Amino acid sequence: MLQSRWWGWGFRSAVMLYFVVLIVFPILGIYGHSLSSGWTAFAQNITEPLAWKAVMLTLKLAVIATLVNVLIGTMAGWVLIRYRFPGRSLLNSLVDLPFALPTAVAGLMILLLLGPRSGVGQLAERLGFTILFHEPAIVIAMVFVTFPFVIRAVQPLLEEMDPSEEEAAYTMGATKSKTFFRVILPNMLPGILGGAMLAFSRGIAEFGAVVLVAGNIPGKTMIASVYIFGEIESDNVVGATAVSVILLTLSFLILWLVNHLQARRKGL
């Protein structure tokens, strides 16, 4: 009994030490370093025009990418659960590819797909616009790396849904569209919202895929993560950490909301 108690205490201590050293200390370091030159310097760094434009551009494009993922991800999750077709298992496995693929490789894939020598790039040029090194390329990169979140959040809810609810709606004369919006969608909504918030949080933090396709023009196509990288290269660590604090705080709030939604769902 004593051995078991000591083993449990040691296991918990090891987990807590791991958590504190690898997560808590670095986060505190970011917040502490951002304020190392005082509140005035912190305010100047986060209100610096290029920094502010980078943050606002990041938020705007992450919102667009999230909306795309909500639409496509919900449809994809529905198809993968409700339909049986050849290649379904392979398609379901490919959903997780962005999690396993290095983001720089994802950026290279998009670069080759949308570049001036590609069919898509040449078609866009003939139509009078370019995708690469403009905002649409950043959105595509964000969509690619965050694609699995909504799908994987929606799928379990569809699997757990009681078929009798739909059957009851049909029995009472409801149409397919009415049944979807009145019965199915409310059951999917927690997963859609949770997946969307995680996709948004991941989108504002993306660097590897975006840096290759954005062009990184200050004030135009430079997002926050690329701005932070540039400030580190310029030896402005305080400026880099100040912008990092904005993204970190947003991520904390989003994760808290996700956990809150999950807790409410379990409570229901």
PDB file of C-alpha atoms in Angstrom:
ATOM      1  CA  MET A   1       0.000   0.000   0.000  1.00  0.00           C
ATOM      2  CA  LEU A   2       2.804   2.406   0.905  1.00  0.00           C
ATOM      3  CA  GLN A   3       4.642   1.494  -2.287  1.00  0.00           C
ATOM      4  CA  SER A   4       1.533   2.221  -4.320  1.00  0.00           C
ATOM      5  CA  ARG A   5       1.098   5.584  -2.585  1.00  0.00           C
ATOM      6  CA  TRP A   6       4.716   6.592  -3.241  1.00  0.00           C
ATOM      7  CA  TRP A   7       4.423   5.496  -6.847  1.00  0.00           C
ATOM      8  CA  GLY A   8       1.285   7.584  -7.339  1.00  0.00           C
ATOM      9  CA  TRP A   9       2.900  10.624  -5.688  1.00  0.00           C
ATOM     10  CA  GLY A  10       6.006  10.285  -7.864  1.00  0.00           C
ATOM     11  CA  PHE A  11       3.947   9.929 -11.016  1.00  0.00           C
ATOM     12  CA  ARG A  12       1.896  13.046 -10.245  1.00  0.00           C
ATOM     13  CA  SER A  13       5.017  15.005  -9.332  1.00  0.00           C
ATOM     14  CA  ALA A  14       6.731  14.044 -12.592  1.00  0.00           C
ATOM     15  CA  VAL A  15       3.697  15.130 -14.623  1.00  0.00           C
ATOM     16  CA  MET A  16       3.445  18.436 -12.772  1.00  0.00           C
ATOM     17  CA  LEU A  17       7.176  19.081 -13.162  1.00  0.00           C
ATOM     18  CA  TYR A  18       6.913  18.373 -16.888  1.00  0.00           C
ATOM     19  CA  PHE A  19       3.939  20.731 -17.161  1.00  0.00           C
ATOM     20  CA  VAL A  20       5.617  23.530 -15.182  1.00  0.00           C
ATOM     21  CA  VAL A  21       9.016  23.349 -16.931  1.00  0.00           C
ATOM     22  CA  LEU A  22       7.804  22.977 -20.515  1.00  0.00           C
ATOM     23  CA  ILE A  23       4.603  25.046 -20.434  1.00  0.00           C
ATOM     24  CA  VAL A  24       4.233  27.350 -17.429  1.00  0.00           C
ATOM     25  CA  PHE A  25       7.793  28.712 -17.279  1.00  0.00           C
ATOM     26  CA  PRO A  26       8.002  29.567 -21.021  1.00  0.00           C
ATOM     27  CA  ILE A  27       4.612  31.306 -20.884  1.00  0.00           C
ATOM     28  CA  LEU A  28       5.605  33.320 -17.823  1.00  0.00           C
ATOM     29  CA  GLY A  29       8.878  34.116 -19.576  1.00  0.00           C
ATOM     30  CA  ILE A  30       7.001  35.573 -22.568  1.00  0.00           C
ATOM     31  CA  TYR A  31       4.806  37.771 -20.372  1.00  0.00           C
ATOM     32  CA  GLY A  32       7.719  38.811 -18.169  1.00  0.00           C
ATOM     33  CA  HIS A  33      10.041  39.662 -21.055  1.00  0.00           C
ATOM     34  CA  SER A  34       7.354  41.671 -22.849  1.00  0.00           C
ATOM     35  CA  LEU A  35       7.112  43.924 -19.778  1.00  0.00           C
ATOM     36  CA  SER A  36      10.849  44.008 -19.020  1.00  0.00           C
ATOM     37  CA  SER A  37      11.161  47.544 -20.419  1.00  0.00           C
ATOM     38  CA  GLY A  38       8.034  48.813 -18.689  1.00  0.00           C
ATOM     39  CA  TRP A  39       4.403  49.345 -19.637  1.00  0.00           C
ATOM     40  CA  THR A  40       5.191  52.332 -21.844  1.00  0.00           C
ATOM     41  CA  ALA A  41       7.571  50.349 -24.036  1.00  0.00           C
ATOM     42  CA  PHE A  42       5.057  47.472 -24.133  1.00  0.00           C
ATOM     43  CA  ALA A  43       2.275  49.813 -25.299  1.00  0.00           C
ATOM     44  CA  GLN A  44       4.578  51.338 -27.928  1.00  0.00           C
ATOM     45  CA  ASN A  45       5.525  47.910 -29.255  1.00  0.00           C
ATOM     46  CA  ILE A  46       1.963  46.645 -29.640  1.00  0.00           C
ATOM     47  CA  THR A  47       0.710  49.935 -31.140  1.00  0.00           C
ATOM     48  CA  GLU A  48       3.611  50.220 -33.587  1.00  0.00           C
ATOM     49  CA  PRO A  49       1.876  50.574 -37.003  1.00  0.00           C
ATOM     50  CA  LEU A  50       3.493  47.552 -38.681  1.00  0.00           C
ATOM     51  CA  ALA A  51       2.876  45.359 -35.643  1.00  0.00           C
ATOM     52  CA  TRP A  52      -0.747  46.450 -35.397  1.00  0.00           C
ATOM     53  CA  LYS A  53      -1.332  45.883 -39.117  1.00  0.00           C
ATOM     54  CA  ALA A  54       0.261  42.436 -38.876  1.00  0.00           C
ATOM     55  CA  VAL A  55      -1.988  41.467 -35.954  1.00  0.00           C
ATOM     56  CA  MET A  56      -5.156  42.810 -37.580  1.00  0.00           C
ATOM     57  CA  LEU A  57      -4.342  41.107 -40.890  1.00  0.00           C
ATOM     58  CA  THR A  58      -3.748  37.840 -39.041  1.00  0.00           C
ATOM     59  CA  LEU A  59      -7.082  38.064 -37.234  1.00  0.00           C
ATOM     60  CA  LYS A  60      -8.980  38.967 -40.408  1.00  0.00           C
ATOM     61  CA  LEU A  61      -7.525  36.145 -42.493  1.00  0.00           C
ATOM     62  CA  ALA A  62      -7.855  33.627 -39.635  1.00  0.00           C
ATOM     63  CA  VAL A  63     -11.564  34.492 -39.363  1.00  0.00           C
ATOM     64  CA  ILE A  64     -12.023  33.958 -43.129  1.00  0.00           C
ATOM     65  CA  ALA A  65     -10.138  30.638 -42.985  1.00  0.00           C
ATOM     66  CA  THR A  66     -12.230  29.564 -39.986  1.00  0.00           C
ATOM     67  CA  LEU A  67     -15.501  30.336 -41.781  1.00  0.00           C
ATOM     68  CA  VAL A  68     -14.330  28.307 -44.785  1.00  0.00           C
ATOM     69  CA  ASN A  69     -13.398  25.431 -42.488  1.00  0.00           C
ATOM     70  CA  VAL A  70     -16.745  25.580 -40.688  1.00  0.00           C
ATOM     71  CA  LEU A  71     -18.594  25.215 -43.991  1.00  0.00           C
ATOM     72  CA  ILE A  72     -16.350  22.644 -45.680  1.00  0.00           C
ATOM     73  CA  GLY A  73     -15.416  20.841 -42.461  1.00  0.00           C
ATOM     74  CA  THR A  74     -19.054  20.351 -41.417  1.00  0.00           C
ATOM     75  CA  MET A  75     -19.938  19.023 -44.866  1.00  0.00           C
ATOM     76  CA  ALA A  76     -16.907  16.724 -44.899  1.00  0.00           C
ATOM     77  CA  GLY A  77     -17.667  15.376 -41.428  1.00  0.00           C
ATOM     78  CA  TRP A  78     -21.273  14.728 -42.458  1.00  0.00           C
ATOM     79  CA  VAL A  79     -20.244  12.877 -45.645  1.00  0.00           C
ATOM     80  CA  LEU A  80     -17.612  10.745 -43.880  1.00  0.00           C
ATOM     81  CA  ILE A  81     -20.085   9.612 -41.203  1.00  0.00           C
ATOM     82  CA  ARG A  82     -23.368   9.362 -43.105  1.00  0.00           C
ATOM     83  CA  TYR A  83     -22.240   7.923 -46.464  1.00  0.00           C
ATOM     84  CA  ARG A  84     -20.387   4.790 -47.560  1.00  0.00           C
ATOM     85  CA  PHE A  85     -18.390   5.006 -50.795  1.00  0.00           C
ATOM     86  CA  PRO A  86     -15.158   3.623 -52.288  1.00  0.00           C
ATOM     87  CA  GLY A  87     -12.099   5.365 -50.855  1.00  0.00           C
ATOM     88  CA  ARG A  88     -13.922   6.595 -47.751  1.00  0.00           C
ATOM     89  CA  SER A  89     -11.355   5.077 -45.353  1.00  0.00           C
ATOM     90  CA  LEU A  90      -8.478   6.630 -47.287  1.00  0.00           C
ATOM     91  CA  LEU A  91     -10.193  10.014 -47.338  1.00  0.00           C
ATOM     92  CA  ASN A  92     -10.862   9.772 -43.602  1.00  0.00           C
ATOM     93  CA  SER A  93      -7.163   9.042 -43.007  1.00  0.00           C
ATOM     94  CA  LEU A  94      -6.065  11.964 -45.193  1.00  0.00           C
ATOM     95  CA  VAL A  95      -8.049  14.380 -43.024  1.00  0.00           C
ATOM     96  CA  ASP A  96      -5.306  14.147 -40.390  1.00  0.00           C
ATOM     97  CA  LEU A  97      -2.499  14.788 -42.888  1.00  0.00           C
ATOM     98  CA  PRO A  98      -2.070  18.469 -41.883  1.00  0.00           C
ATOM     99  CA  PHE A  99      -1.375  17.297 -38.309  1.00  0.00           C
ATOM    100  CA  ALA A 100       1.420  14.982 -39.454  1.00  0.00           C
ATOM    101  CA  LEU A 101       2.890  17.067 -42.270  1.00  0.00           C
ATOM    102  CA  PRO A 102       5.564  19.693 -41.483  1.00  0.00           C
ATOM    103  CA  THR A 103       4.009  23.083 -42.128  1.00  0.00           C
ATOM    104  CA  ALA A 104       6.937  24.116 -44.327  1.00  0.00           C
ATOM    105  CA  VAL A 105       6.122  21.165 -46.594  1.00  0.00           C
ATOM    106  CA  ALA A 106       2.491  22.292 -46.656  1.00  0.00           C
ATOM    107  CA  GLY A 107       3.666  25.761 -47.700  1.00  0.00           C
ATOM    108  CA  LEU A 108       5.820  24.262 -50.449  1.00  0.00           C
ATOM    109  CA  MET A 109       2.865  22.240 -51.727  1.00  0.00           C
ATOM    110  CA  ILE A 110       0.725  25.380 -51.931  1.00  0.00           C
ATOM    111  CA  LEU A 111       3.607  27.273 -53.538  1.00  0.00           C
ATOM    112  CA  LEU A 112       3.897  24.656 -56.285  1.00  0.00           C
ATOM    113  CA  LEU A 113       0.119  24.474 -56.720  1.00  0.00           C
ATOM    114  CA  LEU A 114      -0.442  28.226 -57.025  1.00  0.00           C
ATOM    115  CA  GLY A 115       2.906  29.367 -58.468  1.00  0.00           C
ATOM    116  CA  PRO A 116       3.228  31.122 -61.848  1.00  0.00           C
ATOM    117  CA  ARG A 117       4.310  27.885 -63.532  1.00  0.00           C
ATOM    118  CA  SER A 118       1.345  25.881 -62.258  1.00  0.00           C
ATOM    119  CA  GLY A 119      -1.929  25.471 -64.132  1.00  0.00           C
ATOM    120  CA  VAL A 120      -3.860  27.322 -61.418  1.00  0.00           C
ATOM    121  CA  GLY A 121      -1.364  30.177 -61.358  1.00  0.00           C
ATOM    122  CA  GLN A 122      -1.389  30.568 -65.144  1.00  0.00           C
ATOM    123  CA  LEU A 123      -5.181  30.513 -65.238  1.00  0.00           C
ATOM    124  CA  ALA A 124      -5.319  33.207 -62.544  1.00  0.00           C
ATOM    125  CA  GLU A 125      -2.883  35.377 -64.490  1.00  0.00           C
ATOM    126  CA  ARG A 126      -5.009  35.040 -67.628  1.00  0.00           C
ATOM    127  CA  LEU A 127      -8.007  36.182 -65.585  1.00  0.00           C
ATOM    128  CA  GLY A 128      -6.023  39.215 -64.447  1.00  0.00           C
ATOM    129  CA  PHE A 129      -5.082  38.434 -60.849  1.00  0.00           C
ATOM    130  CA  THR A 130      -2.530  36.469 -58.872  1.00  0.00           C
ATOM    131  CA  ILE A 131      -3.064  34.266 -55.823  1.00  0.00           C
ATOM    132  CA  LEU A 132       0.452  33.688 -54.624  1.00  0.00           C
ATOM    133  CA  PHE A 133       2.018  36.358 -52.376  1.00  0.00           C
ATOM    134  CA  HIS A 134      -1.405  37.875 -51.741  1.00  0.00           C
ATOM    135  CA  GLU A 135      -4.035  37.447 -49.031  1.00  0.00           C
ATOM    136  CA  PRO A 136      -5.865  34.537 -50.748  1.00  0.00           C
ATOM    137  CA  ALA A 137      -2.678  32.436 -50.572  1.00  0.00           C
ATOM    138  CA  ILE A 138      -2.459  33.063 -46.818  1.00  0.00           C
ATOM    139  CA  VAL A 139      -6.087  32.022 -46.361  1.00  0.00           C
ATOM    140  CA  ILE A 140      -5.476  28.819 -48.350  1.00  0.00           C
ATOM    141  CA  ALA A 141      -2.443  28.019 -46.185  1.00  0.00           C
ATOM    142  CA  MET A 142      -4.447  28.630 -42.991  1.00  0.00           C
ATOM    143  CA  VAL A 143      -7.343  26.511 -44.263  1.00  0.00           C
ATOM    144  CA  PHE A 144      -4.993  23.643 -45.078  1.00  0.00           C
ATOM    145  CA  VAL A 145      -3.277  23.489 -41.680  1.00  0.00           C
ATOM    146  CA  THR A 146      -6.534  23.906 -39.709  1.00  0.00           C
ATOM    147  CA  PHE A 147      -8.737  21.707 -41.899  1.00  0.00           C
ATOM    148  CA  PRO A 148      -9.019  18.707 -39.515  1.00  0.00           C
ATOM    149  CA  PHE A 149     -10.280  20.578 -36.441  1.00  0.00           C
ATOM    150  CA  VAL A 150     -13.941  21.049 -37.400  1.00  0.00           C
ATOM    151  CA  ILE A 151     -14.193  17.623 -39.037  1.00  0.00           C
ATOM    152  CA  ARG A 152     -12.779  15.767 -36.036  1.00  0.00           C
ATOM    153  CA  ALA A 153     -14.973  17.756 -33.655  1.00  0.00           C
ATOM    154  CA  VAL A 154     -18.177  17.100 -35.624  1.00  0.00           C
ATOM    155  CA  GLN A 155     -17.686  13.393 -36.367  1.00  0.00           C
ATOM    156  CA  PRO A 156     -18.070  12.059 -32.771  1.00  0.00           C
ATOM    157  CA  LEU A 157     -21.281  14.042 -32.291  1.00  0.00           C
ATOM    158  CA  LEU A 158     -22.784  12.574 -35.452  1.00  0.00           C
ATOM    159  CA  GLU A 159     -21.741   9.073 -34.397  1.00  0.00           C
ATOM    160  CA  GLU A 160     -23.303   9.513 -30.933  1.00  0.00           C
ATOM    161  CA  MET A 161     -26.548  10.964 -32.244  1.00  0.00           C
ATOM    162  CA  ASP A 162     -29.597   8.785 -31.659  1.00  0.00           C
ATOM    163  CA  PRO A 163     -31.204   7.882 -35.050  1.00  0.00           C
ATOM    164  CA  SER A 164     -34.604   7.793 -33.354  1.00  0.00           C
ATOM    165  CA  GLU A 165     -34.552  11.605 -33.106  1.00  0.00           C
ATOM    166  CA  GLU A 166     -34.433  11.932 -36.888  1.00  0.00           C
ATOM    167  CA  GLU A 167     -36.980   9.181 -37.363  1.00  0.00           C
ATOM    168  CA  ALA A 168     -39.347  10.923 -34.967  1.00  0.00           C
ATOM    169  CA  ALA A 169     -39.003  14.181 -36.910  1.00  0.00           C
ATOM    170  CA  TYR A 170     -39.727  12.419 -40.212  1.00  0.00           C
ATOM    171  CA  THR A 171     -42.692  10.624 -38.639  1.00  0.00           C
ATOM    172  CA  MET A 172     -44.137  13.969 -37.577  1.00  0.00           C
ATOM    173  CA  GLY A 173     -43.928  15.185 -41.189  1.00  0.00           C
ATOM    174  CA  ALA A 174     -40.754  17.265 -41.075  1.00  0.00           C
ATOM    175  CA  THR A 175     -38.828  17.658 -44.333  1.00  0.00           C
ATOM    176  CA  LYS A 176     -35.158  16.704 -44.615  1.00  0.00           C
ATOM    177  CA  SER A 177     -34.033  20.327 -44.478  1.00  0.00           C
ATOM    178  CA  LYS A 178     -36.238  21.086 -41.473  1.00  0.00           C
ATOM    179  CA  THR A 179     -34.990  17.972 -39.688  1.00  0.00           C
ATOM    180  CA  PHE A 180     -31.404  19.000 -40.348  1.00  0.00           C
ATOM    181  CA  PHE A 181     -31.820  22.526 -38.980  1.00  0.00           C
ATOM    182  CA  ARG A 182     -34.111  21.621 -36.058  1.00  0.00           C
ATOM    183  CA  VAL A 183     -32.680  18.254 -34.950  1.00  0.00           C
ATOM    184  CA  ILE A 184     -29.262  17.472 -36.447  1.00  0.00           C
ATOM    185  CA  LEU A 185     -27.597  20.913 -36.481  1.00  0.00           C
ATOM    186  CA  PRO A 186     -28.236  21.644 -32.765  1.00  0.00           C
ATOM    187  CA  ASN A 187     -26.503  18.361 -31.922  1.00  0.00           C
ATOM    188  CA  MET A 188     -23.553  19.254 -34.175  1.00  0.00           C
ATOM    189  CA  LEU A 189     -23.284  22.863 -33.005  1.00  0.00           C
ATOM    190  CA  PRO A 190     -20.989  22.318 -29.970  1.00  0.00           C
ATOM    191  CA  GLY A 191     -18.523  20.441 -32.185  1.00  0.00           C
ATOM    192  CA  ILE A 192     -18.719  23.068 -34.918  1.00  0.00           C
ATOM    193  CA  LEU A 193     -18.081  25.899 -32.451  1.00  0.00           C
ATOM    194  CA  GLY A 194     -15.314  24.059 -30.609  1.00  0.00           C
ATOM    195  CA  GLY A 195     -13.605  23.033 -33.844  1.00  0.00           C
ATOM    196  CA  ALA A 196     -13.959  26.553 -35.240  1.00  0.00           C
ATOM    197  CA  MET A 197     -12.313  28.125 -32.187  1.00  0.00           C
ATOM    198  CA  LEU A 198      -9.433  25.652 -32.291  1.00  0.00           C
ATOM    199  CA  ALA A 199      -9.021  26.267 -36.029  1.00  0.00           C
ATOM    200  CA  PHE A 200      -8.954  30.023 -35.424  1.00  0.00           C
ATOM    201  CA  SER A 201      -6.417  29.668 -32.619  1.00  0.00           C
ATOM    202  CA  ARG A 202      -4.209  27.496 -34.824  1.00  0.00           C
ATOM    203  CA  GLY A 203      -4.624  29.871 -37.762  1.00  0.00           C
ATOM    204  CA  ILE A 204      -3.390  32.969 -35.917  1.00  0.00           C
ATOM    205  CA  ALA A 205      -0.287  31.036 -34.840  1.00  0.00           C
ATOM    206  CA  GLU A 206       0.637  29.590 -38.253  1.00  0.00           C
ATOM    207  CA  PHE A 207       4.107  30.390 -39.575  1.00  0.00           C
ATOM    208  CA  GLY A 208       5.700  27.609 -41.649  1.00  0.00           C
ATOM    209  CA  ALA A 209       3.051  27.296 -44.349  1.00  0.00           C
ATOM    210  CA  VAL A 210       2.345  31.031 -44.569  1.00  0.00           C
ATOM    211  CA  VAL A 211       5.908  32.342 -44.740  1.00  0.00           C
ATOM    212  CA  LEU A 212       6.466  30.621 -48.110  1.00  0.00           C
ATOM    213  CA  VAL A 213       3.321  31.872 -49.828  1.00  0.00           C
ATOM    214  CA  ALA A 214       2.597  35.292 -48.289  1.00  0.00           C
ATOM    215  CA  GLY A 215       5.331  37.447 -49.787  1.00  0.00           C
ATOM    216  CA  ASN A 216       5.744  38.947 -46.289  1.00  0.00           C
ATOM    217  CA  ILE A 217       5.322  42.558 -47.400  1.00  0.00           C
ATOM    218  CA  PRO A 218       5.188  44.769 -44.258  1.00  0.00           C
ATOM    219  CA  GLY A 219       1.763  46.325 -43.834  1.00  0.00           C
ATOM    220  CA  LYS A 220       0.243  44.247 -46.660  1.00  0.00           C
ATOM    221  CA  THR A 221       0.886  40.504 -46.439  1.00  0.00           C
ATOM    222  CA  MET A 222       3.001  40.192 -43.291  1.00  0.00           C
ATOM    223  CA  ILE A 223       1.101  38.328 -40.579  1.00  0.00           C
ATOM    224  CA  ALA A 224       1.873  38.424 -36.859  1.00  0.00           C
ATOM    225  CA  SER A 225       3.983  35.250 -36.634  1.00  0.00           C
ATOM    226  CA  VAL A 226       6.218  36.419 -39.501  1.00  0.00           C
ATOM    227  CA  TYR A 227       6.469  39.862 -37.871  1.00  0.00           C
ATOM    228  CA  ILE A 228       7.594  38.215 -34.623  1.00  0.00           C
ATOM    229  CA  PHE A 229      10.235  36.236 -36.500  1.00  0.00           C
ATOM    230  CA  GLY A 230      11.467  39.431 -38.162  1.00  0.00           C
ATOM    231  CA  GLU A 231      11.707  41.243 -34.825  1.00  0.00           C
ATOM    232  CA  ILE A 232      13.779  38.397 -33.377  1.00  0.00           C
ATOM    233  CA  GLU A 233      16.115  38.573 -36.369  1.00  0.00           C
ATOM    234  CA  SER A 234      16.386  42.341 -35.811  1.00  0.00           C
ATOM    235  CA  ASP A 235      17.311  41.706 -32.156  1.00  0.00           C
ATOM    236  CA  ASN A 236      14.132  43.394 -30.904  1.00  0.00           C
ATOM    237  CA  VAL A 237      13.145  40.648 -28.483  1.00  0.00           C
ATOM    238  CA  VAL A 238      10.917  42.923 -26.394  1.00  0.00           C
ATOM    239  CA  GLY A 239       8.934  43.922 -29.493  1.00  0.00           C
ATOM    240  CA  ALA A 240       8.597  40.280 -30.547  1.00  0.00           C
ATOM    241  CA  THR A 241       7.367  39.184 -27.113  1.00  0.00           C
ATOM    242  CA  ALA A 242       4.906  42.071 -26.915  1.00  0.00           C
ATOM    243  CA  VAL A 243       3.153  40.916 -30.102  1.00  0.00           C
ATOM    244  CA  SER A 244       3.451  37.313 -28.903  1.00  0.00           C
ATOM    245  CA  VAL A 245       1.519  38.249 -25.754  1.00  0.00           C
ATOM    246  CA  ILE A 246      -1.442  39.347 -27.898  1.00  0.00           C
ATOM    247  CA  LEU A 247      -1.574  36.008 -29.722  1.00  0.00           C
ATOM    248  CA  LEU A 248      -0.936  34.041 -26.539  1.00  0.00           C
ATOM    249  CA  THR A 249      -3.718  35.804 -24.644  1.00  0.00           C
ATOM    250  CA  LEU A 250      -6.144  35.242 -27.514  1.00  0.00           C
ATOM    251  CA  SER A 251      -5.237  31.550 -27.553  1.00  0.00           C
ATOM    252  CA  PHE A 252      -5.821  31.306 -23.791  1.00  0.00           C
ATOM    253  CA  LEU A 253      -9.263  32.877 -24.125  1.00  0.00           C
ATOM    254  CA  ILE A 254     -10.185  30.557 -26.999  1.00  0.00           C
ATOM    255  CA  LEU A 255      -9.044  27.456 -25.125  1.00  0.00           C
ATOM    256  CA  TRP A 256     -11.007  28.563 -22.073  1.00  0.00           C
ATOM    257  CA  LEU A 257     -14.123  28.972 -24.232  1.00  0.00           C
ATOM    258  CA  VAL A 258     -13.623  25.532 -25.784  1.00  0.00           C
ATOM    259  CA  ASN A 259     -13.270  23.917 -22.348  1.00  0.00           C
ATOM    260  CA  HIS A 260     -16.297  25.848 -21.111  1.00  0.00           C
ATOM    261  CA  LEU A 261     -18.420  24.612 -24.031  1.00  0.00           C
ATOM    262  CA  GLN A 262     -17.266  21.034 -23.489  1.00  0.00           C
ATOM    263  CA  ALA A 263     -18.014  21.236 -19.766  1.00  0.00           C
ATOM    264  CA  ARG A 264     -21.498  22.593 -20.439  1.00  0.00           C
ATOM    265  CA  ARG A 265     -22.147  19.853 -22.988  1.00  0.00           C
ATOM    266  CA  LYS A 266     -21.079  17.153 -20.519  1.00  0.00           C
ATOM    267  CA  GLY A 267     -23.194  18.787 -17.829  1.00  0.00           C
ATOM    268  CA  LEU A 268     -26.213  18.649 -20.103  1.00  0.00           C
TER     269      LEU A 268
END
